[in-house]
GROMACS .gro file of N, CA and C in nm:
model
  375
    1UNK      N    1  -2.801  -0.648   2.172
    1UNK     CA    2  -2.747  -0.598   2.049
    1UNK      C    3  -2.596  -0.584   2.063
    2UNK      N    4  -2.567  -0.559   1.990
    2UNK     CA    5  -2.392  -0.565   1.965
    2UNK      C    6  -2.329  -0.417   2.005
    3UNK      N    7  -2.201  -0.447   2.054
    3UNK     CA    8  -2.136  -0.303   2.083
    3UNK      C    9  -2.035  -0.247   2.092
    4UNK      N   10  -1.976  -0.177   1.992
    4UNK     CA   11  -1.836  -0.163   1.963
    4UNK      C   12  -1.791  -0.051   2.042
    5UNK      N   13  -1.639  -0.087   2.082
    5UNK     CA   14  -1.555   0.026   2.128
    5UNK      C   15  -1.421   0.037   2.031
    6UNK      N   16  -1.428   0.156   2.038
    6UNK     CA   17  -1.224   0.196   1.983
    6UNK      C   18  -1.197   0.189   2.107
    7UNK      N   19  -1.066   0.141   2.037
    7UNK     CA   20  -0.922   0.182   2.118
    7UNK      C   21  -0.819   0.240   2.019
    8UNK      N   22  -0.695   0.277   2.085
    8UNK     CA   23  -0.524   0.336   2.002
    8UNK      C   24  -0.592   0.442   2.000
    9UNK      N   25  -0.624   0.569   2.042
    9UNK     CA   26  -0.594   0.662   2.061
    9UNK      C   27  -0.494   0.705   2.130
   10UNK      N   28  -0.464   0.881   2.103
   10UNK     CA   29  -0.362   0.973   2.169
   10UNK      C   30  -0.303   1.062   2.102
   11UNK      N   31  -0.143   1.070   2.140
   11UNK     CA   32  -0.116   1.214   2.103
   11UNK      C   33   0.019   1.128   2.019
   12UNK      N   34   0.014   1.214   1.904
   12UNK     CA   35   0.163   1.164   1.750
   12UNK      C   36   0.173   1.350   1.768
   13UNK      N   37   0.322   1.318   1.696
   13UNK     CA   38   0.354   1.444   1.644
   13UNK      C   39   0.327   1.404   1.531
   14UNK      N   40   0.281   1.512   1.422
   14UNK     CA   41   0.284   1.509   1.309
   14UNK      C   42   0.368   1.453   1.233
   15UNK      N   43   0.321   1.357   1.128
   15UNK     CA   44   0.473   1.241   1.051
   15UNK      C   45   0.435   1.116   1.133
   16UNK      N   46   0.388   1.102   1.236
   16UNK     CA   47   0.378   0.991   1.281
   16UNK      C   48   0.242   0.882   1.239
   17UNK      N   49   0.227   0.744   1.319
   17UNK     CA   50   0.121   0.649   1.313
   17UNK      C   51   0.082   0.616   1.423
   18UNK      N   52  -0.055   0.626   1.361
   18UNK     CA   53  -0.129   0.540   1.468
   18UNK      C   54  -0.233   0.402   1.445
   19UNK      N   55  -0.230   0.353   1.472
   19UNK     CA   56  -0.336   0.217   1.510
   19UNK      C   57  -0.473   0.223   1.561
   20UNK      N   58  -0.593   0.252   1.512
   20UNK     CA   59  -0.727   0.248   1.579
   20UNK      C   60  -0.781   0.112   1.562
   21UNK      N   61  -0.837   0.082   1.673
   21UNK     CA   62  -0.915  -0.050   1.666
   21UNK      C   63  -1.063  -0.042   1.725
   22UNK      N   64  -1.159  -0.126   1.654
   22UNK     CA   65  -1.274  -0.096   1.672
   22UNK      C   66  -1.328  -0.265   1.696
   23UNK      N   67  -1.328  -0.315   1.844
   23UNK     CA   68  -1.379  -0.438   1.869
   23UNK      C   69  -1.498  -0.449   1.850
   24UNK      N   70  -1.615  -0.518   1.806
   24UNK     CA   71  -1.723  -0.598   1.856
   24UNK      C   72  -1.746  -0.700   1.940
   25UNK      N   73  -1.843  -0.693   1.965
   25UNK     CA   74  -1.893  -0.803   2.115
   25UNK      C   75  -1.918  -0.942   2.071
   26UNK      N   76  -1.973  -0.950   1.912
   26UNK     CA   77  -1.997  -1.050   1.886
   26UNK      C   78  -1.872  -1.116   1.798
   27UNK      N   79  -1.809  -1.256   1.797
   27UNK     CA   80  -1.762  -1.313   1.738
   27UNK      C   81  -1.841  -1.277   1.617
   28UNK      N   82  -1.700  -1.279   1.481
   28UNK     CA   83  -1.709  -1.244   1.373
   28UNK      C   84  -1.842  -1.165   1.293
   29UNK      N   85  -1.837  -1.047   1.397
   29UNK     CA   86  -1.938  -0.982   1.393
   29UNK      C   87  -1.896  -0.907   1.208
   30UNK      N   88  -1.792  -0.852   1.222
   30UNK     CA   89  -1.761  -0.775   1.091
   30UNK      C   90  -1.768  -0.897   0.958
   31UNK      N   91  -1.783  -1.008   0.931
   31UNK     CA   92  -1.815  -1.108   0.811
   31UNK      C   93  -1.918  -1.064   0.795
   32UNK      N   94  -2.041  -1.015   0.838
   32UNK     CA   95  -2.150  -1.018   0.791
   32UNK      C   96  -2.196  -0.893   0.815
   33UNK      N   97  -2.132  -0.743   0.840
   33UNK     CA   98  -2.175  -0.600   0.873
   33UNK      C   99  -2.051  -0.548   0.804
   34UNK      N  100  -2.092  -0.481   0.756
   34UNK     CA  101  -2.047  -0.338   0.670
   34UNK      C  102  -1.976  -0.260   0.809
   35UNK      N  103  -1.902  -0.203   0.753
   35UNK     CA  104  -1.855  -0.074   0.880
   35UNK      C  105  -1.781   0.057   0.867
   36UNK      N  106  -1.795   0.184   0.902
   36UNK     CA  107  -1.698   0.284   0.844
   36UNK      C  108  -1.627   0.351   0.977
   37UNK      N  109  -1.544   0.412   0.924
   37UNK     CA  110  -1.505   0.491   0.995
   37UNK      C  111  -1.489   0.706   0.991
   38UNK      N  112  -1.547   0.699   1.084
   38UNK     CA  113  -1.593   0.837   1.076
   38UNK      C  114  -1.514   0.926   1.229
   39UNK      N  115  -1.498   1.089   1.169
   39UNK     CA  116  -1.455   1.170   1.291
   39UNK      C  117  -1.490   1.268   1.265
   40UNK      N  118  -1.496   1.355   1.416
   40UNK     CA  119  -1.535   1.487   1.467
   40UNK      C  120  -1.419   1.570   1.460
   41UNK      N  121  -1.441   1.643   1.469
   41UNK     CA  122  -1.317   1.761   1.516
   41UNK      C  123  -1.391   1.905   1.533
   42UNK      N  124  -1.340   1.947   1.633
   42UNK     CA  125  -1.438   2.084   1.731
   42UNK      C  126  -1.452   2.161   1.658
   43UNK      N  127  -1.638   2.180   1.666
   43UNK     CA  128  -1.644   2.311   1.586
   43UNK      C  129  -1.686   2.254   1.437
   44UNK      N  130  -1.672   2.127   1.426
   44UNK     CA  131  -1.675   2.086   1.270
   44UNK      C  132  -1.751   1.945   1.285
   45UNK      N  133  -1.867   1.932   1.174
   45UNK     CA  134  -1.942   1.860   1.146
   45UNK      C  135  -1.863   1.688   1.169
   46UNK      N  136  -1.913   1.603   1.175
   46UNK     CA  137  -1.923   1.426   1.142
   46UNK      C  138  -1.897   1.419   1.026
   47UNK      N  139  -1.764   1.382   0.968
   47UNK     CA  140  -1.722   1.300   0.859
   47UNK      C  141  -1.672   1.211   0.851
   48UNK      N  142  -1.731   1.156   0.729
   48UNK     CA  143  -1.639   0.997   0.682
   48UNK      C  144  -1.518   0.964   0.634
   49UNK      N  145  -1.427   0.871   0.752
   49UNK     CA  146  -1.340   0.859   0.681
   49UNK      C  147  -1.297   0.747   0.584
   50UNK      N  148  -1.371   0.622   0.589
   50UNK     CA  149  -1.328   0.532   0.539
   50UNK      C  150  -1.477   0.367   0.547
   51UNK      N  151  -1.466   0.305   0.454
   51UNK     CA  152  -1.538   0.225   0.450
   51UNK      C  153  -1.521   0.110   0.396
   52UNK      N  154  -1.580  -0.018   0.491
   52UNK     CA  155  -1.538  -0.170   0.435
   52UNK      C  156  -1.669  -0.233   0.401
   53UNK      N  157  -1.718  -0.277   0.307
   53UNK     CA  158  -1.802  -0.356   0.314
   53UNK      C  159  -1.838  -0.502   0.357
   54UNK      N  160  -1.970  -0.516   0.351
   54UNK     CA  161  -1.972  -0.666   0.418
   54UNK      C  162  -1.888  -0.760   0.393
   55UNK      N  163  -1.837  -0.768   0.272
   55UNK     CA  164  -1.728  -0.856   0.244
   55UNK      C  165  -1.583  -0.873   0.231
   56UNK      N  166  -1.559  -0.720   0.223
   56UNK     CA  167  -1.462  -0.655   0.285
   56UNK      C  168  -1.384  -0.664   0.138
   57UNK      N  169  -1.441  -0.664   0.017
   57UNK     CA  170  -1.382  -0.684  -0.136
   57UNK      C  171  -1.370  -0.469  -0.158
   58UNK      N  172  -1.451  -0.404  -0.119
   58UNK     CA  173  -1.454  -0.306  -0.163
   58UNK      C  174  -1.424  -0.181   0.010
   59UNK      N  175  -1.357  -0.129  -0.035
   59UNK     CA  176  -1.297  -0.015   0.046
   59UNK      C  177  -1.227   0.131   0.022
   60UNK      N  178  -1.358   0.196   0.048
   60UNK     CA  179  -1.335   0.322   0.032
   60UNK      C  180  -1.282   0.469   0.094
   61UNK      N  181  -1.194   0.525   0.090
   61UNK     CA  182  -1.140   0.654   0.144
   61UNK      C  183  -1.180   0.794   0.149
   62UNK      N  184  -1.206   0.858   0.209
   62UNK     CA  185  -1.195   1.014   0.170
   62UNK      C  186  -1.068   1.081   0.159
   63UNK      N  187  -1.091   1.179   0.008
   63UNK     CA  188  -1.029   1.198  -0.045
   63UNK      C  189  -0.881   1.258   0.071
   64UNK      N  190  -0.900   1.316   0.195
   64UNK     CA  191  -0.849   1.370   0.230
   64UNK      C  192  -0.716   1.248   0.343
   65UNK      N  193  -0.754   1.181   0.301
   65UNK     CA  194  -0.688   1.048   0.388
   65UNK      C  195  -0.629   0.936   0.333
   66UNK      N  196  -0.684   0.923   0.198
   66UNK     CA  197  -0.640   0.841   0.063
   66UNK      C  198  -0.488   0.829   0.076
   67UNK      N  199  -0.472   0.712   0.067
   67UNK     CA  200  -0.311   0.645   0.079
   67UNK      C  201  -0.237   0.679   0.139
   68UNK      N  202  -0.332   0.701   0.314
   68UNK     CA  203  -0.250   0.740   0.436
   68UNK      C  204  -0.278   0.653   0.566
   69UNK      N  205  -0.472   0.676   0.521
   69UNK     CA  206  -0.537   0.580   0.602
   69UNK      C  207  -0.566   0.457   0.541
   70UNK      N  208  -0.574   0.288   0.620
   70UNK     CA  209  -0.607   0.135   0.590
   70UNK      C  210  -0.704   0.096   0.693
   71UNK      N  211  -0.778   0.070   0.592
   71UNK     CA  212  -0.865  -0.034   0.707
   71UNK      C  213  -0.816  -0.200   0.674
   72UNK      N  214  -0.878  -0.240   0.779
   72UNK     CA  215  -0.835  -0.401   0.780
   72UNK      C  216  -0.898  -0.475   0.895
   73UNK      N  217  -0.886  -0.618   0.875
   73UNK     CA  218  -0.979  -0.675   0.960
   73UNK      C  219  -0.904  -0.786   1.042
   74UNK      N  220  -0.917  -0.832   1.130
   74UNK     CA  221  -0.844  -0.918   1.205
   74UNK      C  222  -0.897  -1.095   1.175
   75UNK      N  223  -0.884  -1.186   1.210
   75UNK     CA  224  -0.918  -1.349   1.141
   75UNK      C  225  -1.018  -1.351   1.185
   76UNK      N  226  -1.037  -1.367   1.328
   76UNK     CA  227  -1.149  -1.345   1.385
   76UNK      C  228  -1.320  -1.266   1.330
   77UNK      N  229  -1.248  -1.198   1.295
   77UNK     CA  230  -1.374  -1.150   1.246
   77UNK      C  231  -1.438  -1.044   1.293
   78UNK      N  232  -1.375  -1.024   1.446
   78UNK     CA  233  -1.451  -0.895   1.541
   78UNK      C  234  -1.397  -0.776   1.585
   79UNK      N  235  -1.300  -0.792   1.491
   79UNK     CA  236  -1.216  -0.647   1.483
   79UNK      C  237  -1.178  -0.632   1.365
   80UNK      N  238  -1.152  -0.481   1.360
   80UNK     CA  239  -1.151  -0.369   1.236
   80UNK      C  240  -1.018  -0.277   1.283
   81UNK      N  241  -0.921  -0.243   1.185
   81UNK     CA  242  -0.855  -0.177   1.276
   81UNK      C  243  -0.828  -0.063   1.150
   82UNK      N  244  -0.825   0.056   1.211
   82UNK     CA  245  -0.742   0.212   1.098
   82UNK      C  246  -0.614   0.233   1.117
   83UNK      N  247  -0.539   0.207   1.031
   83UNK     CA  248  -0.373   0.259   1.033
   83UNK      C  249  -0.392   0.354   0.975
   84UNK      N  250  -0.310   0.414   1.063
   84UNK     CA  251  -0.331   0.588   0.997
   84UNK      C  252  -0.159   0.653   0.968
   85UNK      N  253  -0.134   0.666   0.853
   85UNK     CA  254  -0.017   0.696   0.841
   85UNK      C  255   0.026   0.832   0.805
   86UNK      N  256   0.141   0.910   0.839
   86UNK     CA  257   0.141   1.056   0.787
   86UNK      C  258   0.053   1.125   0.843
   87UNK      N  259   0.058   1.113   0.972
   87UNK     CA  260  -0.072   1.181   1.031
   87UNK      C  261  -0.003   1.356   1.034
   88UNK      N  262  -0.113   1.470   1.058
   88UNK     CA  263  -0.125   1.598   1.051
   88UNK      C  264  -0.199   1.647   1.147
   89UNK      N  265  -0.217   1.753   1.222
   89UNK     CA  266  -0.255   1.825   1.289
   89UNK      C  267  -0.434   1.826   1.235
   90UNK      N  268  -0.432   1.814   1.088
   90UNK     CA  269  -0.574   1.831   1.064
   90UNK      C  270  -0.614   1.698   1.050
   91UNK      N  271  -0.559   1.601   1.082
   91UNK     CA  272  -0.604   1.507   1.155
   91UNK      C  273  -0.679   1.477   1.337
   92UNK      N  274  -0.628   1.567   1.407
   92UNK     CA  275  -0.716   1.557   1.485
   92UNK      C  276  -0.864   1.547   1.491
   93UNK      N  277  -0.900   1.476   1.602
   93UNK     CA  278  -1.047   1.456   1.636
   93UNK      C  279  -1.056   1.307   1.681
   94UNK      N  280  -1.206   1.324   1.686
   94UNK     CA  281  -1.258   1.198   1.752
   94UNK      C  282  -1.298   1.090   1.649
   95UNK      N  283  -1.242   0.975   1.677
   95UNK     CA  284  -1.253   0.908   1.616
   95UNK      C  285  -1.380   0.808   1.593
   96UNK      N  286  -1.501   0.776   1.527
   96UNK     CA  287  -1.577   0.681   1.547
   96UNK      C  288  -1.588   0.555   1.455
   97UNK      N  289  -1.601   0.442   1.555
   97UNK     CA  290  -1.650   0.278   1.450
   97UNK      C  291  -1.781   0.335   1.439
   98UNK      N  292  -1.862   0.285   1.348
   98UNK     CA  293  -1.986   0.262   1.309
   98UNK      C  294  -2.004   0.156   1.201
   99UNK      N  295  -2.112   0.050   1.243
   99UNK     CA  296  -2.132  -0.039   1.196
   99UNK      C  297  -2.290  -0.069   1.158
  100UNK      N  298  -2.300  -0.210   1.059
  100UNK     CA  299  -2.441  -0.229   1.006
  100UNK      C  300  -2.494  -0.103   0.911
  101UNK      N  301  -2.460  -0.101   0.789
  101UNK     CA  302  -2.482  -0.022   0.699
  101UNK      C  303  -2.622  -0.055   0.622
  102UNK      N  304  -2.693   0.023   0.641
  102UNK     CA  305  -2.861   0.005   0.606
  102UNK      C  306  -2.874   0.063   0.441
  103UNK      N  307  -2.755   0.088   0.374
  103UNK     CA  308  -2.809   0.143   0.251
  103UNK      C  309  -2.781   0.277   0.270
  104UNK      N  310  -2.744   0.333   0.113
  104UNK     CA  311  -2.770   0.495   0.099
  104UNK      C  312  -2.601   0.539   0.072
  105UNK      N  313  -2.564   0.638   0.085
  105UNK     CA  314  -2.441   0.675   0.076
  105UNK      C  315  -2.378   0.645   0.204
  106UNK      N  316  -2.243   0.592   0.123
  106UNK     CA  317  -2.135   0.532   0.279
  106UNK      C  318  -2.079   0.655   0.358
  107UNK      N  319  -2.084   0.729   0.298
  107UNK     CA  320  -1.997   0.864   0.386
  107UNK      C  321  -2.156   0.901   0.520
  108UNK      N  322  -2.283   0.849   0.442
  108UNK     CA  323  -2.365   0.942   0.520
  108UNK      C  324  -2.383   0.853   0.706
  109UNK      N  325  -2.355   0.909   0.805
  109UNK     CA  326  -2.362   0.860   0.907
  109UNK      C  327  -2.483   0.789   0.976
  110UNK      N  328  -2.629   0.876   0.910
  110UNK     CA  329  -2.693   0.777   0.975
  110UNK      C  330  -2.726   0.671   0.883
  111UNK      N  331  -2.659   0.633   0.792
  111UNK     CA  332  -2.647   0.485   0.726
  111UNK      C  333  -2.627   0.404   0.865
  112UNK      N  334  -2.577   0.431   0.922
  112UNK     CA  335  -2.511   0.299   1.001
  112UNK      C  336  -2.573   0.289   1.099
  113UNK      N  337  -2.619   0.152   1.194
  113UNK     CA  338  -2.691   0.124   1.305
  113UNK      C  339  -2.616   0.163   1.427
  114UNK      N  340  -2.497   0.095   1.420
  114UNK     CA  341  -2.425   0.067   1.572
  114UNK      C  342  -2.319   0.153   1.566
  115UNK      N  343  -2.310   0.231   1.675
  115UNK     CA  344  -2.205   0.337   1.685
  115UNK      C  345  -2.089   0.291   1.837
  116UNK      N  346  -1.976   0.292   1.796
  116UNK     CA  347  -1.867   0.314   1.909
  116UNK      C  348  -1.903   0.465   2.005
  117UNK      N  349  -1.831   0.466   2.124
  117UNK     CA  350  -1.790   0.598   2.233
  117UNK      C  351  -1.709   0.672   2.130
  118UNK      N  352  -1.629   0.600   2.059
  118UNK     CA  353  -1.505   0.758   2.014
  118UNK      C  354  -1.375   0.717   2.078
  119UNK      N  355  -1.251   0.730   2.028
  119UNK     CA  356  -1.141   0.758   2.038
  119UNK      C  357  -1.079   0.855   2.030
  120UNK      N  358  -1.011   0.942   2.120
  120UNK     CA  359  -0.953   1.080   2.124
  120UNK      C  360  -0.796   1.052   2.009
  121UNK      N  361  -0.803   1.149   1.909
  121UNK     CA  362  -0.669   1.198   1.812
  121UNK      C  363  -0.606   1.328   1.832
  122UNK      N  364  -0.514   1.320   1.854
  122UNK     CA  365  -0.485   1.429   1.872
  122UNK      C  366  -0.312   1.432   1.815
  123UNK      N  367  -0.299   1.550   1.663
  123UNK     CA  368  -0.155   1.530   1.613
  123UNK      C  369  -0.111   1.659   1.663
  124UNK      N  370   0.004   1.673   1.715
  124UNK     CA  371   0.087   1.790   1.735
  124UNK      C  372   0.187   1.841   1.599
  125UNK      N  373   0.198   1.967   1.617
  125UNK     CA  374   0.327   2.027   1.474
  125UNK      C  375   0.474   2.015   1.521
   0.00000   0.00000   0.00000
């Protein structure tokens, strides 16, 4: 089965960017899988931050990240990457790929089959 990792984690001061990338194993695995992006932060539930569909025509934000965070996809096909701009302190957390969207609401996590390890965020003030 297929298996994604992030990378671009670390530490921004607040105001700053970062770059997350979420590889797959398989060549142009993302043409034909849906994928979101979701994070933790201590103490606080799994939320969604963002979502591409299989075709990558429709892409959605939470409200709290809207015209800060981008998703985007590389030619290839097997990478996904989050620009994250204007980052904040309440941006910290862990970052997760999750991929293969089975239906249901995109924010909801166990929509998705294949899960990344996580990328550590962490914004300073």
């Amino acid at each position: 089965q297929v298996q994604l990792v992030e990378s671009g984690g670390g530490s921004v001061q607040a105001g700053g960017s970062l770059t997350l990338s979420c590889a797959a194993s398989e060549y142009g695995f993302f043409n034909s899988n849906s994928m979101g992006w979701f994070r933790q932060a201590p103490g606080k539930e799994r939320e969604a931050v963002g979502f591409r569909d299989v075709a990558g025509g429709v892409k959605t934000y939470a409200k709290s990240v809207e015209g800060r965070f981008t998703i985007s996809r590389d030619n290839p096909k097997n990478t996904v990457y989050l620009r994250m701009d204007n980052l904040s302190p309440d941006d910290t957390a862990m970052y997760y790929c999750a991929a293969t969207f089975r239906g249901g609401m995109w924010y909801d996590a166990s929509a998705f089959k294949y899960w990344g390890p996580g990328t550590q965020v962490t914004v300073s003030s």
